[in-house]
mmCIF file of C-alpha atoms in Angstrom:
data_model
loop_
_atom_site.group_PDB
_atom_site.id
_atom_site.type_symbol
_atom_site.label_atom_id
_atom_site.label_comp_id
_atom_site.label_asym_id
_atom_site.label_seq_id
_atom_site.Cartn_x
_atom_site.Cartn_y
_atom_site.Cartn_z
ATOM 1 C CA MET R 1 -10.602 -15.953 12.222
ATOM 2 C CA SER R 2 -9.284 -14.826 15.506
ATOM 3 C CA ASP R 3 -11.168 -12.698 17.861
ATOM 4 C CA GLU R 4 -8.588 -9.942 17.195
ATOM 5 C CA ALA R 5 -9.586 -9.854 13.596
ATOM 6 C CA ARG R 6 -13.248 -9.641 14.252
ATOM 7 C CA LEU R 7 -14.745 -6.181 14.140
ATOM 8 C CA GLY R 8 -18.608 -6.412 13.571
ATOM 9 C CA SER R 9 -18.975 -2.668 12.397
ATOM 10 C CA LEU R 10 -17.179 0.259 11.058
ATOM 11 C CA THR R 11 -17.704 2.023 14.333
ATOM 12 C CA ALA R 12 -15.603 -0.932 15.966
ATOM 13 C CA PHE R 13 -12.914 -0.332 13.236
ATOM 14 C CA ARG R 14 -12.672 3.394 13.984
ATOM 15 C CA GLU R 15 -12.232 2.630 17.503
ATOM 16 C CA ARG R 16 -9.537 0.044 16.882
ATOM 17 C CA VAL R 17 -7.676 2.561 14.631
ATOM 18 C CA ALA R 18 -8.057 5.447 17.187
ATOM 19 C CA ALA R 19 -6.528 3.130 19.728
ATOM 20 C CA MET R 20 -3.468 2.127 17.587
ATOM 21 C CA PRO R 21 -0.026 3.224 19.091
ATOM 22 C CA GLY R 22 2.043 5.573 17.157
ATOM 23 C CA ALA R 23 5.739 5.617 16.310
ATOM 24 C CA ALA R 24 8.062 4.874 19.271
ATOM 25 C CA GLU R 25 10.257 8.084 19.372
ATOM 26 C CA ALA R 26 12.487 6.493 21.957
ATOM 27 C CA ALA R 27 13.404 3.643 19.587
ATOM 28 C CA ALA R 28 13.904 6.079 16.821
ATOM 29 C CA GLU R 29 16.415 8.124 19.119
ATOM 30 C CA ARG R 30 18.328 4.879 19.982
ATOM 31 C CA ALA R 31 18.725 4.184 16.134
ATOM 32 C CA LYS R 32 19.827 7.810 15.573
ATOM 33 C CA ALA R 33 22.444 7.702 18.324
ATOM 34 C CA HIS R 34 23.684 4.286 17.231
ATOM 35 C CA ASP R 35 23.928 5.726 13.588
ATOM 36 C CA ALA R 36 26.166 8.565 14.917
ATOM 37 C CA ARG R 37 28.738 6.032 16.091
ATOM 38 C CA LEU R 38 29.072 4.065 12.767
ATOM 39 C CA THR R 39 32.066 4.226 10.507
ATOM 40 C CA LYS R 40 31.024 6.692 8.173
ATOM 41 C CA PRO R 41 30.636 10.573 7.849
ATOM 42 C CA ALA R 42 27.370 11.807 9.339
ATOM 43 C CA GLY R 43 24.581 11.479 6.787
ATOM 44 C CA ALA R 44 26.685 9.692 4.365
ATOM 45 C CA LEU R 45 24.019 7.029 3.779
ATOM 46 C CA GLY R 46 21.400 9.561 3.051
ATOM 47 C CA ARG R 47 17.784 8.424 3.231
ATOM 48 C CA LEU R 48 19.052 5.032 4.165
ATOM 49 C CA GLU R 49 19.769 6.147 7.685
ATOM 50 C CA ALA R 50 16.311 7.770 8.066
ATOM 51 C CA LEU R 51 14.759 4.467 6.931
ATOM 52 C CA ALA R 52 16.468 2.558 9.713
ATOM 53 C CA GLN R 53 15.230 5.028 12.224
ATOM 54 C CA TRP R 54 11.743 4.818 10.753
ATOM 55 C CA ALA R 55 11.795 1.043 10.938
ATOM 56 C CA ALA R 56 12.965 1.283 14.510
ATOM 57 C CA ALA R 57 10.311 3.725 15.491
ATOM 58 C CA TRP R 58 7.325 1.704 13.845
ATOM 59 C CA GLN R 59 8.535 -1.480 15.326
ATOM 60 C CA GLY R 60 9.023 -0.015 18.604
ATOM 61 C CA ASP R 61 12.367 -1.570 19.156
ATOM 62 C CA HIS R 62 16.110 -1.127 18.463
ATOM 63 C CA PRO R 63 17.717 -2.702 16.558
ATOM 64 C CA PRO R 64 15.164 -2.817 13.876
ATOM 65 C CA ARG R 65 14.511 -6.098 11.949
ATOM 66 C CA ALA R 66 13.834 -7.001 8.334
ATOM 67 C CA GLU R 67 14.239 -10.906 8.356
ATOM 68 C CA ARG R 68 10.613 -11.747 7.717
ATOM 69 C CA ILE R 69 8.708 -9.838 5.036
ATOM 70 C CA GLN R 70 5.253 -10.570 4.162
ATOM 71 C CA VAL R 71 3.709 -9.436 0.894
ATOM 72 C CA LEU R 72 -0.033 -9.478 0.966
ATOM 73 C CA VAL R 73 -2.098 -9.169 -2.299
ATOM 74 C CA PHE R 74 -5.875 -8.751 -2.196
ATOM 75 C CA ALA R 75 -7.949 -9.567 -5.368
ATOM 76 C CA GLY R 76 -11.459 -8.287 -5.915
ATOM 77 C CA ASN R 77 -13.787 -7.506 -8.846
ATOM 78 C CA HIS R 78 -15.151 -4.046 -9.113
ATOM 79 C CA GLY R 79 -18.749 -3.551 -10.587
ATOM 80 C CA VAL R 80 -17.628 -0.492 -12.341
ATOM 81 C CA ALA R 81 -15.481 -2.601 -14.771
ATOM 82 C CA ALA R 82 -18.825 -3.317 -16.567
ATOM 83 C CA LEU R 83 -18.728 0.363 -17.775
ATOM 84 C CA GLY R 84 -15.707 -0.134 -20.025
ATOM 85 C CA VAL R 85 -13.019 1.471 -17.759
ATOM 86 C CA SER R 86 -10.264 -1.108 -18.488
ATOM 87 C CA ALA R 87 -8.660 -2.493 -21.579
ATOM 88 C CA TYR R 88 -9.170 -5.919 -20.149
ATOM 89 C CA PRO R 89 -12.247 -8.004 -19.217
ATOM 90 C CA ALA R 90 -13.150 -8.549 -15.465
ATOM 91 C CA THR R 91 -12.422 -12.168 -15.871
ATOM 92 C CA VAL R 92 -8.810 -11.429 -15.760
ATOM 93 C CA THR R 93 -8.910 -10.960 -12.056
ATOM 94 C CA ALA R 94 -9.677 -14.559 -11.482
ATOM 95 C CA GLN R 95 -7.162 -15.615 -13.936
ATOM 96 C CA MET R 96 -4.324 -13.624 -12.406
ATOM 97 C CA VAL R 97 -5.156 -14.957 -8.976
ATOM 98 C CA ALA R 98 -4.516 -18.559 -10.711
ATOM 99 C CA ASN R 99 -1.260 -16.993 -12.244
ATOM 100 C CA PHE R 100 -0.119 -15.801 -8.758
ATOM 101 C CA GLU R 101 -0.901 -19.296 -7.235
ATOM 102 C CA ALA R 102 1.112 -20.904 -10.142
ATOM 103 C CA GLY R 103 4.147 -18.620 -9.565
ATOM 104 C CA GLY R 104 3.939 -16.855 -12.849
ATOM 105 C CA ALA R 105 3.222 -13.038 -12.000
ATOM 106 C CA ALA R 106 5.714 -10.288 -11.569
ATOM 107 C CA ILE R 107 5.303 -10.307 -7.998
ATOM 108 C CA ASN R 108 6.176 -13.936 -7.536
ATOM 109 C CA GLN R 109 9.633 -13.311 -8.995
ATOM 110 C CA LEU R 110 10.287 -10.231 -6.803
ATOM 111 C CA CYS R 111 9.285 -12.299 -3.748
ATOM 112 C CA ASP R 112 11.542 -15.034 -4.742
ATOM 113 C CA VAL R 113 14.475 -12.761 -4.864
ATOM 114 C CA LEU R 114 13.468 -10.918 -1.626
ATOM 115 C CA GLY R 115 12.788 -14.170 0.322
ATOM 116 C CA ALA R 116 9.433 -12.722 1.099
ATOM 117 C CA GLU R 117 6.219 -14.649 2.063
ATOM 118 C CA LEU R 118 3.543 -14.108 -0.601
ATOM 119 C CA THR R 119 -0.089 -14.375 0.486
ATOM 120 C CA VAL R 120 -2.779 -13.886 -2.137
ATOM 121 C CA VAL R 121 -6.282 -13.461 -0.731
ATOM 122 C CA PRO R 122 -9.206 -13.599 -3.219
ATOM 123 C CA LEU R 123 -12.127 -11.620 -2.003
ATOM 124 C CA ASP R 124 -15.446 -13.124 -3.375
ATOM 125 C CA LEU R 125 -14.392 -12.802 -6.910
ATOM 126 C CA GLU R 126 -17.743 -14.317 -8.103
ATOM 127 C CA THR R 127 -19.669 -11.362 -6.656
ATOM 128 C CA PRO R 128 -18.207 -7.916 -7.749
ATOM 129 C CA THR R 129 -18.963 -4.856 -5.868
ATOM 130 C CA GLU R 130 -21.776 -2.668 -6.985
ATOM 131 C CA ASP R 131 -21.470 0.045 -9.876
ATOM 132 C CA MET R 132 -20.380 2.960 -7.681
ATOM 133 C CA THR R 133 -22.169 5.346 -10.093
ATOM 134 C CA GLN R 134 -25.481 3.734 -9.122
ATOM 135 C CA ALA R 135 -25.221 2.712 -5.514
ATOM 136 C CA PRO R 136 -22.609 2.258 -2.930
ATOM 137 C CA ALA R 137 -19.859 -0.216 -4.005
ATOM 138 C CA LEU R 138 -20.125 -1.957 -0.781
ATOM 139 C CA GLY R 139 -22.589 -2.197 1.991
ATOM 140 C CA GLU R 140 -21.249 -1.617 5.555
ATOM 141 C CA ALA R 141 -21.398 -5.573 6.341
ATOM 142 C CA ASP R 142 -19.469 -6.293 3.129
ATOM 143 C CA CYS R 143 -17.047 -3.445 3.946
ATOM 144 C CA VAL R 144 -16.444 -4.901 7.382
ATOM 145 C CA ALA R 145 -16.008 -8.366 5.993
ATOM 146 C CA ALA R 146 -13.183 -7.048 3.631
ATOM 147 C CA LEU R 147 -11.606 -5.257 6.573
ATOM 148 C CA GLU R 148 -11.761 -8.472 8.709
ATOM 149 C CA ALA R 149 -10.279 -10.580 5.885
ATOM 150 C CA GLY R 150 -7.300 -7.983 5.649
ATOM 151 C CA MET R 151 -6.673 -8.172 9.347
ATOM 152 C CA ALA R 152 -6.777 -11.964 9.553
ATOM 153 C CA ALA R 153 -4.359 -12.463 6.545
ATOM 154 C CA VAL R 154 -1.342 -10.402 8.245
ATOM 155 C CA ASP R 155 1.289 -12.630 9.719
ATOM 156 C CA GLU R 156 1.877 -11.036 13.248
ATOM 157 C CA GLY R 157 5.504 -12.351 13.144
ATOM 158 C CA ALA R 158 6.344 -10.433 9.963
ATOM 159 C CA ASP R 159 8.964 -7.638 10.411
ATOM 160 C CA LEU R 160 7.817 -5.769 7.245
ATOM 161 C CA LEU R 161 4.426 -5.894 5.551
ATOM 162 C CA CYS R 162 3.902 -5.079 1.806
ATOM 163 C CA LEU R 163 0.359 -4.404 0.630
ATOM 164 C CA GLY R 164 -0.901 -4.689 -2.725
ATOM 165 C CA GLU R 165 -4.120 -5.406 -4.852
ATOM 166 C CA MET R 166 -5.304 -6.656 -8.124
ATOM 167 C CA GLY R 167 -8.581 -6.283 -9.725
ATOM 168 C CA ILE R 168 -9.907 -5.154 -13.051
ATOM 169 C CA GLY R 169 -11.461 -1.505 -12.573
ATOM 170 C CA ASN R 170 -9.011 -1.005 -9.650
ATOM 171 C CA THR R 171 -7.463 2.277 -10.844
ATOM 172 C CA THR R 172 -10.989 3.836 -11.451
ATOM 173 C CA ALA R 173 -12.012 2.989 -7.871
ATOM 174 C CA ALA R 174 -8.975 4.348 -6.608
ATOM 175 C CA ALA R 175 -9.188 7.560 -8.503
ATOM 176 C CA ALA R 176 -12.844 8.081 -7.152
ATOM 177 C CA LEU R 177 -11.596 7.445 -3.597
ATOM 178 C CA ALA R 178 -8.727 9.869 -3.915
ATOM 179 C CA ALA R 179 -10.909 12.489 -5.522
ATOM 180 C CA ALA R 180 -13.629 12.091 -2.694
ATOM 181 C CA LEU R 181 -11.029 12.615 0.077
ATOM 182 C CA CYS R 182 -8.586 15.137 -1.487
ATOM 183 C CA GLY R 183 -10.859 17.122 -4.006
ATOM 184 C CA GLY R 184 -10.713 17.544 -7.757
ATOM 185 C CA ASP R 185 -12.581 15.836 -10.371
ATOM 186 C CA GLY R 186 -12.176 12.573 -12.276
ATOM 187 C CA ALA R 187 -9.739 14.088 -15.032
ATOM 188 C CA THR R 188 -7.540 15.134 -12.013
ATOM 189 C CA TRP R 189 -7.110 11.683 -10.887
ATOM 190 C CA VAL R 190 -7.660 9.104 -13.639
ATOM 191 C CA GLY R 191 -4.631 7.625 -15.576
ATOM 192 C CA PRO R 192 -4.322 4.961 -18.275
ATOM 193 C CA GLY R 193 -4.411 2.113 -15.986
ATOM 194 C CA THR R 194 -4.081 -1.167 -17.910
ATOM 195 C CA GLY R 195 -3.490 1.001 -21.177
ATOM 196 C CA VAL R 196 -6.857 2.553 -22.205
ATOM 197 C CA ASP R 197 -6.800 4.888 -25.108
ATOM 198 C CA ALA R 198 -7.989 8.623 -24.846
ATOM 199 C CA GLU R 199 -11.616 7.682 -25.293
ATOM 200 C CA GLY R 200 -11.191 5.158 -22.463
ATOM 201 C CA LEU R 201 -9.571 7.756 -20.405
ATOM 202 C CA ALA R 202 -12.463 10.162 -20.817
ATOM 203 C CA ARG R 203 -14.955 7.378 -19.842
ATOM 204 C CA LYS R 204 -12.988 6.675 -16.647
ATOM 205 C CA ALA R 205 -13.063 10.444 -15.769
ATOM 206 C CA ALA R 206 -16.747 10.450 -16.421
ATOM 207 C CA VAL R 207 -17.340 7.389 -14.290
ATOM 208 C CA VAL R 208 -15.459 8.921 -11.478
ATOM 209 C CA ASP R 209 -17.433 12.146 -11.668
ATOM 210 C CA ALA R 210 -20.644 10.366 -11.670
ATOM 211 C CA ALA R 211 -19.685 8.370 -8.552
ATOM 212 C CA LEU R 212 -18.635 11.772 -6.760
ATOM 213 C CA ALA R 213 -21.947 13.312 -7.804
ATOM 214 C CA ARG R 214 -23.972 10.345 -6.321
ATOM 215 C CA HIS R 215 -22.171 10.011 -3.022
ATOM 216 C CA ALA R 216 -21.315 13.592 -2.375
ATOM 217 C CA ARG R 217 -22.265 13.362 1.303
ATOM 218 C CA ALA R 218 -19.296 10.698 1.935
ATOM 219 C CA ARG R 219 -16.695 13.028 0.534
ATOM 220 C CA HIS R 220 -14.905 13.922 3.820
ATOM 221 C CA ASP R 221 -15.153 10.459 5.708
ATOM 222 C CA PRO R 222 -12.570 8.125 4.597
ATOM 223 C CA LEU R 223 -14.546 5.081 5.635
ATOM 224 C CA ALA R 224 -17.524 6.355 4.188
ATOM 225 C CA ALA R 225 -15.838 6.988 1.020
ATOM 226 C CA LEU R 226 -14.492 3.489 0.978
ATOM 227 C CA THR R 227 -17.864 1.969 1.137
ATOM 228 C CA CYS R 228 -18.984 4.051 -1.661
ATOM 229 C CA VAL R 229 -16.127 3.899 -4.045
ATOM 230 C CA ALA R 230 -13.628 1.710 -2.716
ATOM 231 C CA HIS R 231 6.814 3.951 -4.463
ATOM 232 C CA ARG R 232 5.159 6.311 -6.950
ATOM 233 C CA SER R 233 3.410 4.821 -9.816
ATOM 234 C CA ALA R 234 3.315 6.136 -13.344
ATOM 235 C CA GLU R 235 -0.569 6.730 -12.704
ATOM 236 C CA PRO R 236 -0.871 10.509 -12.398
ATOM 237 C CA GLY R 237 -3.118 10.263 -9.483
ATOM 238 C CA HIS R 238 -0.607 8.389 -7.447
ATOM 239 C CA ARG R 239 1.841 11.258 -7.968
ATOM 240 C CA ARG R 240 -0.892 13.726 -6.787
ATOM 241 C CA LEU R 241 -1.880 11.459 -3.844
ATOM 242 C CA LEU R 242 1.556 11.546 -2.650
ATOM 243 C CA GLU R 243 1.632 15.256 -2.733
ATOM 244 C CA ALA R 244 -1.529 15.533 -0.909
ATOM 245 C CA LEU R 245 0.043 13.452 1.945
ATOM 246 C CA ALA R 246 3.346 15.192 1.727
ATOM 247 C CA LEU R 247 5.244 11.926 1.213
ATOM 248 C CA GLU R 248 8.416 11.329 -0.735
ATOM 249 C CA PRO R 249 8.509 8.002 -2.467
ATOM 250 C CA LEU R 250 11.549 5.823 -2.184
ATOM 251 C CA LEU R 251 11.501 4.678 -5.622
ATOM 252 C CA ASP R 252 10.118 6.388 -8.900
ATOM 253 C CA LEU R 253 10.494 3.564 -11.626
ATOM 254 C CA GLY R 254 7.445 4.320 -13.830
ATOM 255 C CA LEU R 255 5.555 1.288 -12.397
ATOM 256 C CA ARG R 256 1.917 0.762 -12.832
ATOM 257 C CA LEU R 257 1.402 -2.865 -12.287
ATOM 258 C CA GLY R 258 -0.042 -3.169 -8.961
ATOM 259 C CA GLU R 259 0.452 -6.529 -7.276
ATOM 260 C CA ALA R 260 2.397 -4.989 -4.399
ATOM 261 C CA SER R 261 5.282 -4.604 -6.948
ATOM 262 C CA GLY R 262 6.492 -1.350 -5.787
ATOM 263 C CA ALA R 263 6.139 -2.109 -2.193
ATOM 264 C CA ALA R 264 8.195 -5.208 -2.599
ATOM 265 C CA LEU R 265 11.034 -3.362 -4.256
ATOM 266 C CA ALA R 266 10.783 -0.721 -1.595
ATOM 267 C CA ALA R 267 11.110 -3.507 1.083
ATOM 268 C CA ALA R 268 14.432 -4.518 -0.375
ATOM 269 C CA LEU R 269 15.633 -1.123 -0.050
ATOM 270 C CA VAL R 270 14.573 -0.956 3.764
ATOM 271 C CA ARG R 271 16.141 -4.333 4.269
ATOM 272 C CA MET R 272 19.605 -3.046 2.971
ATOM 273 C CA ALA R 273 18.918 0.204 5.152
ATOM 274 C CA ILE R 274 18.669 -2.047 8.222
ATOM 275 C CA ALA R 275 21.535 -4.375 7.270
ATOM 276 C CA ALA R 276 23.647 -1.280 7.027
ATOM 277 C CA HIS R 277 22.670 0.081 10.283
ATOM 278 C CA ASN R 278 22.913 -3.161 12.292
ATOM 279 C CA GLY R 279 25.919 -4.531 10.701
ATOM 280 C CA MET R 280 28.237 -1.794 10.367
ATOM 281 C CA ALA R 281 31.176 -1.449 12.891
ATOM 282 C CA THR R 282 31.280 1.570 15.282
ATOM 283 C CA PHE R 283 34.228 3.792 15.314
ATOM 284 C CA ASP R 284 35.134 2.366 18.792
ATOM 285 C CA SER R 285 34.802 -1.282 17.704
ATOM 286 C CA ALA R 286 36.732 -0.919 14.552
ATOM 287 C CA GLY R 287 39.479 1.347 16.159
ATOM 288 C CA VAL R 288 38.680 3.947 13.405
ATOM 289 C CA SER R 289 39.138 7.568 14.467
ATOM 290 C CA GLY R 290 35.843 9.548 14.443
ATOM 291 C CA PRO R 291 35.387 13.286 13.302
ATOM 292 C CA ALA R 292 37.826 15.831 14.767
ATOM 293 C CA ASP R 293 36.275 17.926 17.478
#
């Protein structure tokens, strides 16, 4: 692990996040000015134009790039899976990691078409997190270790990074985290996940409520909540979370798979937006008359 990926504590992580640069507005303005010169009516490419400007802003440069795409999938086992919140046993997590490595999962096919680098990171699959209804899912040391593993896995040369995860019990943990930070109870945030029936859905909601009651003091601190509970999906909670964040998804395909599948599909759209932005002729270079004054 490089020194850049070492944290040591959650306090160090908070400091690292606070020091991160924001979007480079100057690069976004250059992208916007370039877009105005392209051989099309203003705004004709809709959100694709905004995507190219977004990419330039967060890459801090113009023209934006989308040649190297990394898809990172983290796999972990959730202790709460023992409470019957999933239609599948916890052993499926390790089996799916083997499927990723053999090239047989959905995300493998999407990455092949996208030409993306797929990196799968198993996180101590033999040791699930604690049952979050009884104790913090992760101690600080384990949470820091997971954050460090994530930082170390990122390809610093990638132009776009797509994040995903796999782990039985994951949507229950995600619902608890969303409820802790955004408010509401378990019934507000849980969904069918891997396909549980009405009884299973009620069980998931009760598990989330129990976790919220046990960890009430962590409900307004994202990192504290993470240690406790750790595109638009078809999961109801994902729709509500996007609304809470005031974000509009690029795609709404009814997915509820995980594995970074939605992110990979969206990355293809970002790549096409950047290709249009960078590759189109300008009015001057093509000898095409611009809009009349």
